[in-house]
Coordinates of C-alpha atoms in Angstrom, one line a residue:
M101 CA -72.4 -70.6 21.3
A102 CA -70.4 -69.8 18.2
D103 CA -66.7 -70.7 18.6
P104 CA -65.9 -71.5 22.2
V105 CA -62.4 -70.0 21.8
G106 CA -63.2 -67.5 19.1
F107 CA -62.6 -64.5 21.4
V108 CA -59.1 -65.8 21.9
R109 CA -58.5 -66.8 18.3
Y110 CA -59.7 -63.7 16.6
P111 CA -59.0 -60.0 17.5
R112 CA -61.6 -57.3 17.0
V113 CA -61.6 -55.8 13.5
E114 CA -62.9 -52.3 13.0
V115 CA -65.2 -51.4 10.2
P116 CA -63.2 -49.9 7.3
H117 CA -64.1 -46.6 5.8
R118 CA -63.7 -45.1 2.4
P119 CA -60.5 -43.0 2.1
V120 CA -60.9 -39.4 3.3
W121 CA -59.8 -37.8 0.0
E122 CA -62.6 -39.7 -1.8
R123 CA -65.5 -39.5 0.6
I124 CA -65.3 -35.7 1.3
R125 CA -66.1 -35.1 -2.4
D126 CA -69.5 -36.8 -2.3
W127 CA -72.4 -37.6 0.0
Q128 CA -72.3 -41.4 -0.2
E129 CA -72.0 -43.5 2.9
V130 CA -68.6 -43.7 4.6
D131 CA -68.6 -47.2 6.0
L132 CA -67.5 -50.3 4.0
P133 CA -68.8 -53.8 4.8
L134 CA -66.4 -56.3 6.2
P135 CA -65.9 -59.4 4.0
L136 CA -68.2 -62.3 4.9
E137 CA -65.5 -64.6 6.3
E138 CA -64.1 -61.8 8.4
L139 CA -67.6 -61.0 9.6
R140 CA -68.1 -64.7 10.5
Q141 CA -64.9 -64.5 12.6
Q142 CA -66.2 -61.5 14.4
A143 CA -69.4 -63.3 15.2
A144 CA -67.3 -66.3 16.4
R145 CA -65.8 -64.0 19.1
C146 CA -69.2 -63.9 21.0
M147 CA -68.7 -65.7 24.3
D148 CA -72.4 -66.5 24.8
C149 CA -72.1 -65.1 28.4
G150 CA -74.2 -66.6 31.1
I151 CA -75.6 -63.0 31.6
P152 CA -75.4 -61.3 28.3
Y153 CA -75.0 -57.7 29.4
C154 CA -75.1 -56.6 25.7
H155 CA -78.7 -57.7 25.7
A156 CA -79.8 -57.0 29.2
V157 CA -78.0 -53.7 29.9
G158 CA -76.6 -52.3 26.7
C159 CA -79.4 -52.6 24.2
P160 CA -82.7 -50.7 24.9
L161 CA -84.4 -52.9 22.3
Q162 CA -83.2 -56.0 24.0
N163 CA -81.9 -57.5 20.8
R164 CA -81.0 -61.2 21.3
I165 CA -77.4 -60.5 20.4
P166 CA -75.7 -63.8 21.3
E167 CA -78.3 -65.7 19.4
F168 CA -77.9 -63.8 16.1
N169 CA -74.1 -63.9 16.5
D170 CA -74.3 -67.7 16.6
L171 CA -76.7 -67.8 13.7
V172 CA -74.3 -65.7 11.6
Y173 CA -71.4 -67.9 12.6
Q174 CA -73.3 -70.9 11.4
G175 CA -74.3 -69.2 8.1
R176 CA -78.0 -69.3 9.1
W177 CA -78.6 -65.8 7.8
K178 CA -82.4 -65.9 7.3
E179 CA -82.9 -67.1 10.9
A180 CA -80.6 -64.3 12.1
A181 CA -82.7 -61.8 10.2
E182 CA -85.9 -63.2 11.7
N183 CA -84.3 -63.1 15.2
L184 CA -83.2 -59.4 14.7
H185 CA -86.5 -58.2 13.3
S186 CA -88.4 -59.7 16.2
T187 CA -87.1 -57.0 18.5
N188 CA -86.0 -54.2 16.1
N189 CA -88.2 -52.7 13.3
F190 CA -85.3 -51.0 11.6
P191 CA -82.0 -52.8 12.1
E192 CA -80.6 -51.4 8.8
I193 CA -80.9 -47.9 10.5
T194 CA -79.6 -48.8 13.9
G195 CA -76.8 -50.7 12.3
R196 CA -75.7 -47.4 10.7
V197 CA -76.4 -44.7 13.2
C198 CA -76.7 -46.2 16.7
P199 CA -73.6 -45.5 19.0
A200 CA -73.8 -49.1 20.0
P201 CA -74.3 -49.2 23.8
C202 CA -74.5 -52.9 23.4
E203 CA -70.7 -53.0 22.6
A204 CA -69.9 -50.9 25.6
A205 CA -71.7 -53.6 27.7
C206 CA -70.1 -56.5 26.0
T207 CA -68.0 -58.7 28.4
L208 CA -65.0 -58.4 26.1
E209 CA -65.2 -54.6 26.5
L210 CA -63.4 -55.4 29.9
H211 CA -60.4 -55.8 27.7
C212 CA -61.4 -53.0 25.2
Q213 CA -62.1 -55.7 22.5
P214 CA -65.9 -55.9 22.3
I215 CA -67.8 -57.8 19.6
N216 CA -68.5 -55.7 16.6
I217 CA -72.2 -56.1 17.2
K218 CA -73.4 -53.0 15.4
H219 CA -71.8 -54.0 12.1
I220 CA -73.0 -57.6 12.4
E221 CA -76.5 -56.2 12.8
Y222 CA -76.0 -54.0 9.8
Q223 CA -74.9 -56.9 7.6
I224 CA -77.8 -59.1 8.7
A225 CA -80.3 -56.4 7.7
E226 CA -78.6 -55.8 4.4
R227 CA -78.6 -59.5 3.6
A228 CA -82.3 -59.7 4.5
F229 CA -83.1 -57.0 2.0
A230 CA -80.8 -58.4 -0.7
E231 CA -82.3 -61.9 -0.4
G232 CA -85.9 -60.6 -0.4
W233 CA -86.6 -61.7 3.1
V234 CA -88.1 -58.4 4.1
R235 CA -91.7 -58.6 3.1
P236 CA -94.9 -57.0 4.3
I237 CA -96.3 -58.5 7.5
R238 CA -100.1 -58.1 7.3
P239 CA -102.5 -58.9 10.1
R240 CA -104.8 -61.9 9.9
Q241 CA -107.8 -59.6 10.6
R242 CA -108.6 -55.9 10.9
T243 CA -109.9 -54.4 14.1
G244 CA -111.8 -51.6 12.5
K245 CA -110.0 -49.1 14.8
R246 CA -108.3 -46.0 13.5
V247 CA -105.1 -44.6 15.0
A248 CA -103.4 -41.4 14.1
V249 CA -99.6 -41.2 14.7
V250 CA -98.1 -37.7 14.6
G251 CA -94.5 -37.5 13.8
S252 CA -92.5 -39.8 11.5
G253 CA -89.2 -40.1 13.3
P254 CA -88.0 -43.5 14.6
A255 CA -90.6 -43.6 17.4
G256 CA -93.5 -42.7 15.1
L257 CA -92.4 -45.2 12.4
A258 CA -92.0 -48.0 14.9
A259 CA -95.4 -47.2 16.6
A260 CA -97.1 -47.0 13.2
Q261 CA -95.7 -50.3 11.9
Q262 CA -96.6 -52.2 15.1
L263 CA -100.1 -50.8 15.2
A264 CA -100.7 -51.8 11.5
R265 CA -99.5 -55.3 12.3
F266 CA -102.0 -55.4 15.2
G267 CA -104.7 -54.8 12.6
H268 CA -105.5 -51.2 13.1
Q269 CA -105.9 -48.6 10.4
V270 CA -103.0 -46.3 10.8
V271 CA -102.5 -42.8 9.4
L272 CA -99.1 -41.2 10.0
F273 CA -98.9 -37.4 9.8
E274 CA -95.6 -35.6 9.2
R275 CA -95.3 -31.8 8.9
E276 CA -92.3 -32.0 6.6
D277 CA -92.8 -32.8 2.9
R278 CA -91.2 -36.2 3.2
I279 CA -91.6 -39.0 5.8
G280 CA -88.7 -39.8 8.1
G281 CA -88.4 -37.0 10.6
L282 CA -84.8 -36.6 11.9
L283 CA -83.8 -39.8 10.2
R284 CA -84.4 -38.0 6.9
Y285 CA -83.6 -34.4 7.7
G286 CA -81.3 -34.6 10.7
I287 CA -78.8 -37.3 9.7
P288 CA -76.4 -36.6 6.8
D289 CA -76.6 -38.9 3.8
F290 CA -72.9 -40.0 4.3
K291 CA -74.1 -41.7 7.5
L292 CA -77.6 -42.8 6.4
A293 CA -78.5 -42.9 2.7
K294 CA -82.1 -42.0 2.3
S295 CA -82.7 -44.9 -0.1
V296 CA -82.3 -47.1 3.0
L297 CA -85.2 -45.3 4.7
D298 CA -87.3 -45.3 1.5
R299 CA -87.2 -49.1 1.1
R300 CA -88.5 -49.6 4.6
L301 CA -91.3 -47.2 4.0
E302 CA -92.3 -49.2 1.0
Q303 CA -92.8 -52.2 3.3
M304 CA -94.8 -50.2 5.8
A305 CA -97.1 -48.8 3.0
A306 CA -97.7 -52.4 1.9
E307 CA -98.6 -53.3 5.4
G308 CA -101.3 -50.7 5.4
V309 CA -99.7 -47.6 7.0
R310 CA -101.0 -44.5 5.2
F311 CA -98.5 -41.6 5.0
E312 CA -99.6 -38.0 5.1
P313 CA -96.5 -35.8 4.6
G314 CA -96.8 -32.1 4.5
V315 CA -99.6 -32.0 7.1
H316 CA -98.7 -30.0 10.2
V317 CA -101.1 -31.0 13.0
G318 CA -102.0 -27.9 14.9
V319 CA -101.7 -25.7 11.7
D320 CA -103.1 -27.5 8.7
I321 CA -105.5 -29.6 10.8
S322 CA -106.6 -29.2 14.3
P323 CA -105.9 -31.6 17.2
S324 CA -109.6 -31.8 17.8
Y325 CA -110.1 -33.2 14.3
L326 CA -107.8 -36.1 15.3
L327 CA -109.8 -36.7 18.4
K328 CA -113.1 -36.8 16.4
S329 CA -111.7 -38.9 13.5
F330 CA -109.6 -41.5 15.3
D331 CA -110.0 -44.0 18.1
A332 CA -106.5 -43.2 19.5
V333 CA -103.7 -40.7 18.8
C334 CA -100.0 -41.3 19.4
L335 CA -97.8 -38.2 19.6
C336 CA -94.2 -38.8 18.5
L337 CA -93.2 -35.2 18.2
G338 CA -89.6 -35.5 19.2
A339 CA -87.7 -33.0 21.4
R340 CA -87.4 -30.3 18.8
E341 CA -87.0 -27.2 21.1
P342 CA -83.3 -26.3 20.6
R343 CA -81.0 -25.0 23.3
R344 CA -80.1 -21.5 22.0
L345 CA -77.0 -19.3 22.4
Q346 CA -77.7 -16.5 24.8
V347 CA -74.7 -14.1 24.1
P348 CA -74.3 -10.7 22.5
G349 CA -74.2 -11.1 18.7
A350 CA -76.2 -14.3 18.5
E351 CA -78.7 -12.5 16.3
L352 CA -76.1 -11.8 13.6
Q353 CA -76.6 -13.3 10.1
G354 CA -74.6 -16.5 9.7
V355 CA -75.6 -17.9 13.1
H356 CA -77.8 -20.9 12.6
L357 CA -79.2 -23.9 14.4
A358 CA -77.5 -27.1 13.5
M359 CA -80.7 -28.8 12.4
D360 CA -81.5 -26.0 10.0
F361 CA -78.1 -26.5 8.4
L362 CA -78.3 -30.2 8.2
S363 CA -81.9 -30.4 7.0
Q364 CA -81.2 -27.9 4.2
Q365 CA -78.2 -30.0 3.0
N366 CA -80.3 -33.2 3.1
R367 CA -82.9 -31.4 1.0
R368 CA -80.2 -30.3 -1.4
V369 CA -78.9 -33.9 -1.8
A370 CA -82.5 -35.1 -2.4
G371 CA -83.0 -32.5 -5.1
D372 CA -85.7 -30.7 -3.2
R373 CA -86.4 -27.0 -3.9
L374 CA -84.4 -24.6 -1.6
P375 CA -85.4 -21.1 -0.5
E376 CA -85.2 -18.5 -3.3
D377 CA -83.9 -15.9 -0.9
P378 CA -80.1 -16.0 -0.8
D379 CA -80.1 -15.0 2.8
Q380 CA -81.9 -18.2 3.7
I381 CA -79.4 -20.4 2.1
I382 CA -76.9 -21.9 4.6
S383 CA -73.6 -22.9 3.1
A384 CA -70.1 -23.4 4.5
Q385 CA -68.4 -23.0 1.2
G386 CA -65.4 -20.7 1.4
K387 CA -66.1 -19.9 5.1
H388 CA -64.5 -20.3 8.5
V389 CA -67.0 -22.5 10.4
V390 CA -67.3 -22.8 14.1
V391 CA -69.6 -25.6 15.5
I392 CA -70.7 -25.0 19.1
G393 CA -71.4 -28.4 20.7
G394 CA -69.3 -31.5 20.9
G395 CA -72.0 -34.2 20.4
D396 CA -73.1 -36.3 17.5
T397 CA -75.1 -33.4 15.9
G398 CA -72.0 -31.2 16.1
S399 CA -69.9 -34.0 14.4
D400 CA -72.5 -34.2 11.6
C401 CA -72.2 -30.5 11.1
V402 CA -68.4 -30.9 10.8
G403 CA -68.6 -33.6 8.1
T404 CA -71.3 -31.6 6.2
A405 CA -69.2 -28.3 6.4
I406 CA -66.1 -30.1 5.1
R407 CA -68.0 -31.5 2.1
Q408 CA -69.5 -28.1 1.4
G409 CA -66.0 -26.7 1.0
A410 CA -65.3 -24.8 4.3
I411 CA -61.9 -23.1 4.6
S412 CA -61.6 -24.3 8.2
V413 CA -63.9 -26.1 10.7
T414 CA -63.5 -25.7 14.5
Q415 CA -65.7 -27.6 17.0
I416 CA -65.9 -26.2 20.5
E417 CA -67.3 -27.8 23.7
I418 CA -67.9 -26.2 27.0
L419 CA -67.2 -29.4 29.0
P420 CA -63.7 -30.7 29.7
K421 CA -62.0 -33.1 27.2
P422 CA -63.1 -36.6 28.1
P423 CA -60.4 -39.2 28.9
E424 CA -58.9 -41.4 26.2
H425 CA -60.3 -44.5 27.9
R426 CA -63.3 -45.4 30.1
A427 CA -63.6 -43.1 33.0
P428 CA -63.8 -44.7 36.5
E429 CA -67.2 -43.1 37.2
T430 CA -68.7 -45.1 34.3
P431 CA -67.5 -48.6 34.9
W432 CA -68.4 -51.6 32.7
P433 CA -71.1 -52.3 31.6
L434 CA -72.3 -48.7 31.7
W435 CA -72.0 -46.4 28.7
P436 CA -68.5 -45.0 29.2
K437 CA -67.5 -41.5 29.5
M438 CA -64.5 -41.3 27.1
L439 CA -63.2 -39.4 24.1
R440 CA -64.9 -40.4 20.8
T441 CA -63.6 -39.5 17.4
S442 CA -66.0 -39.8 14.5
T443 CA -65.3 -40.2 10.8
S444 CA -66.1 -36.5 10.3
H445 CA -63.4 -35.5 12.8
E446 CA -60.9 -37.6 10.9
E447 CA -61.7 -35.6 7.8
G448 CA -60.1 -32.4 9.2
C449 CA -61.4 -30.5 12.2
Q450 CA -59.9 -28.6 15.1
R451 CA -61.5 -29.6 18.4
L452 CA -61.4 -27.5 21.5
W453 CA -62.7 -28.3 25.0
S454 CA -63.6 -26.2 28.1
V455 CA -64.5 -23.3 25.9
L456 CA -67.1 -20.7 26.8
T457 CA -68.5 -18.5 24.1
K458 CA -68.7 -15.0 25.4
R459 CA -69.9 -13.0 22.4
L460 CA -70.0 -12.9 18.6
S461 CA -69.0 -9.9 16.5
G462 CA -69.3 -9.0 12.8
E463 CA -69.4 -6.5 10.0
G464 CA -72.5 -5.3 8.1
G465 CA -74.8 -7.5 10.3
R466 CA -72.9 -10.7 9.5
V467 CA -70.9 -12.7 12.0
R468 CA -67.1 -12.7 11.5
Q469 CA -65.6 -13.6 14.9
L470 CA -66.3 -15.7 17.9
H471 CA -64.9 -14.4 21.2
A472 CA -64.3 -17.1 23.9
C473 CA -62.3 -18.1 26.9
L474 CA -61.3 -21.3 28.7
V475 CA -63.1 -22.4 31.8
D476 CA -62.5 -24.7 34.7
W477 CA -65.0 -27.0 36.3
V478 CA -64.9 -27.0 40.1
Q479 CA -66.8 -29.5 42.2
T480 CA -68.6 -28.0 45.1
E481 CA -71.2 -29.2 47.6
G482 CA -73.9 -28.0 45.2
G483 CA -72.4 -29.8 42.2
W484 CA -70.1 -28.8 39.4
Q485 CA -69.6 -25.1 38.8
M486 CA -67.9 -23.4 35.9
K487 CA -65.4 -20.7 36.4
E488 CA -63.6 -18.6 33.7
R489 CA -59.9 -19.1 33.6
P490 CA -58.3 -15.6 33.8
G491 CA -56.1 -14.5 30.9
T492 CA -57.4 -17.1 28.5
D493 CA -59.6 -15.0 26.2
F494 CA -59.2 -15.8 22.5
T495 CA -60.9 -15.1 19.2
L496 CA -61.8 -17.5 16.3
P497 CA -62.6 -16.5 12.8
A498 CA -66.2 -17.4 12.2
D499 CA -68.2 -16.7 9.0
L500 CA -70.7 -19.4 9.9
V501 CA -71.6 -20.4 13.4
L502 CA -73.6 -23.6 13.9
L503 CA -75.4 -24.2 17.2
A504 CA -75.4 -27.9 18.1
M505 CA -76.0 -27.6 21.8
G506 CA -78.7 -30.1 22.1
F507 CA -82.5 -29.8 22.7
T508 CA -84.4 -28.9 25.8
H509 CA -87.8 -30.6 25.4
V510 CA -90.8 -31.2 23.1
E511 CA -92.2 -28.2 21.4
H512 CA -95.2 -26.9 23.4
Q513 CA -96.7 -24.6 20.8
G514 CA -99.2 -26.4 18.7
V515 CA -100.5 -29.8 19.7
V516 CA -99.3 -29.9 23.2
D517 CA -100.7 -26.6 24.2
A518 CA -103.9 -27.1 22.2
L519 CA -104.7 -30.3 24.0
G520 CA -103.6 -29.0 27.4
L521 CA -101.3 -32.0 28.0
E522 CA -99.5 -32.3 31.3
L523 CA -95.7 -31.9 31.3
D524 CA -93.0 -33.2 33.6
N525 CA -90.4 -31.0 35.3
R526 CA -88.2 -31.0 32.2
G527 CA -91.0 -29.8 29.9
N528 CA -91.6 -33.2 28.2
L529 CA -94.9 -35.0 28.0
R530 CA -96.0 -36.8 31.2
V531 CA -97.3 -40.3 30.5
Q532 CA -98.5 -43.3 32.4
N533 CA -98.3 -46.5 30.5
W534 CA -97.6 -44.3 27.5
M535 CA -100.9 -42.4 27.8
T536 CA -100.8 -38.7 28.3
S537 CA -103.1 -36.8 30.7
L538 CA -105.8 -36.9 28.0
P539 CA -107.4 -40.4 27.7
G540 CA -106.9 -41.9 24.3
V541 CA -103.9 -39.7 23.5
F542 CA -100.5 -41.5 23.8
A543 CA -96.9 -40.4 23.4
A544 CA -93.5 -42.0 22.9
G545 CA -89.9 -41.3 22.0
D546 CA -88.1 -38.0 22.6
A547 CA -91.3 -36.1 23.3
V548 CA -91.5 -38.2 26.6
R549 CA -87.8 -39.0 27.3
G550 CA -86.1 -35.9 25.9
A551 CA -83.5 -36.0 23.2
S552 CA -82.0 -39.5 23.2
L553 CA -80.8 -42.4 21.0
V554 CA -82.6 -43.9 18.0
V555 CA -82.8 -47.3 19.8
H556 CA -84.7 -45.7 22.7
A557 CA -87.1 -44.1 20.3
I558 CA -87.8 -47.4 18.4
R559 CA -88.3 -49.3 21.7
E560 CA -90.7 -46.7 23.1
G561 CA -92.6 -46.5 19.8
R562 CA -93.1 -50.3 20.1
L563 CA -94.2 -50.2 23.7
A564 CA -96.6 -47.3 23.0
A565 CA -98.1 -49.3 20.2
Q566 CA -98.7 -52.3 22.5
A567 CA -100.3 -50.0 25.1
I568 CA -102.6 -48.5 22.5
H569 CA -103.6 -51.9 21.2
Q570 CA -104.5 -53.1 24.7
W571 CA -106.5 -49.9 25.4
L572 CA -108.3 -50.1 22.1
Q573 CA -109.6 -53.6 22.9
S574 CA -112.0 -52.0 25.4
H575 CA -112.0 -48.2 24.8
S576 CA -112.2 -45.5 22.3
I577 CA -112.0 -41.7 22.6
C578 CA -115.6 -41.2 21.6
Q579 CA -116.9 -43.8 24.0
R580 CA -115.1 -42.1 26.9
G581 CA -116.6 -38.7 26.1
C582 CA -113.3 -36.9 25.6
I583 CA -114.6 -34.7 22.8

């Protein structure tokens, strides 16, 4: 245990941010690290609970949180880094972008003062890189087995790294021109600098993972080629099928999927080449922007639009406004239903709830207005039903409409259809012990779970790698006659 009375002695201190006027002028990360002594005090607040719900309920990775809190308090940073890396391949990423369900499950959350676990994790990871403790972990011997991992998001990266450490020859295929999946193209640089991702990829390359960016499996190479060339395949395709807006006017120019908007800006920051056709350039500069969808992706669109120079940014959500504090239906230690305000919202954004988009209108084929109304949610025997509130129709100026309404399931066109893989009732890949309906072909992450958190993806990538390793000890695709 750290300080037995630390939770009484020290209050929770929030992570500071760069001032708004400064950060909206660039794409650098927003958060500022706490001073080391203050961080030590935050670690001292850990109660070392008899049942650490932060670990057992909150963290999908099952990080040993009380242990690394105590190690930080004692100044044993290298041991803290080893502890953290034993369960989490990428703590420098989760310490930046995870919503921290561990903090929601902290015993001190009962008094709305949880340990600042996420930031402690972030500082442990940064210290490990700064001190040179993050080094390649190479296997003692090679197995001679070859594994293809398709998709380089958090699940694919975690699976590839674990498989390489088991001694397998791993080739990671990514259809985009850089490795990282949504970590690279879906998260703005002001939340996750891509240099953070690149330094981890250097470690993975040194461990033997071979990266093949710009290779679209199902287009550039066939899935059957993978079956013939590798002993096992792990599909980490994500849940990339977006939920689309089905209203009149949705086809107008200026209506874009959130991921198209975010990925293009990330490419711009990286100095990558953008489309030459001006109509394919998505920019909020000098425009009234409306973001449809109240989640994290919508928040990222808000911050990006503000930095691009939008005249106004409005974020609308069809669900009611959440309560200011934990709702009774999500008691501790569950992830609470409550209002969350991101750093992007603090930078200047109008937020509206219980809003139904009815249609879009424009001039010359371009969107100019969003027509909406307010709705009420009524509970019936069959569940919650939405009803329009009479007399509440209104119009918002909208030169750019960004659709951040979530994702439905893994993309079926391509690998999934080509291999004839079974799907569950939500349209995601059906697996048993991480193997799909085709022996030797495994899957993990959002392709199985549906769109979820980065920590779930990392955990499932690790579990899939373990299942593949065990299967490879006695099987191979060719031996089982699957091709």
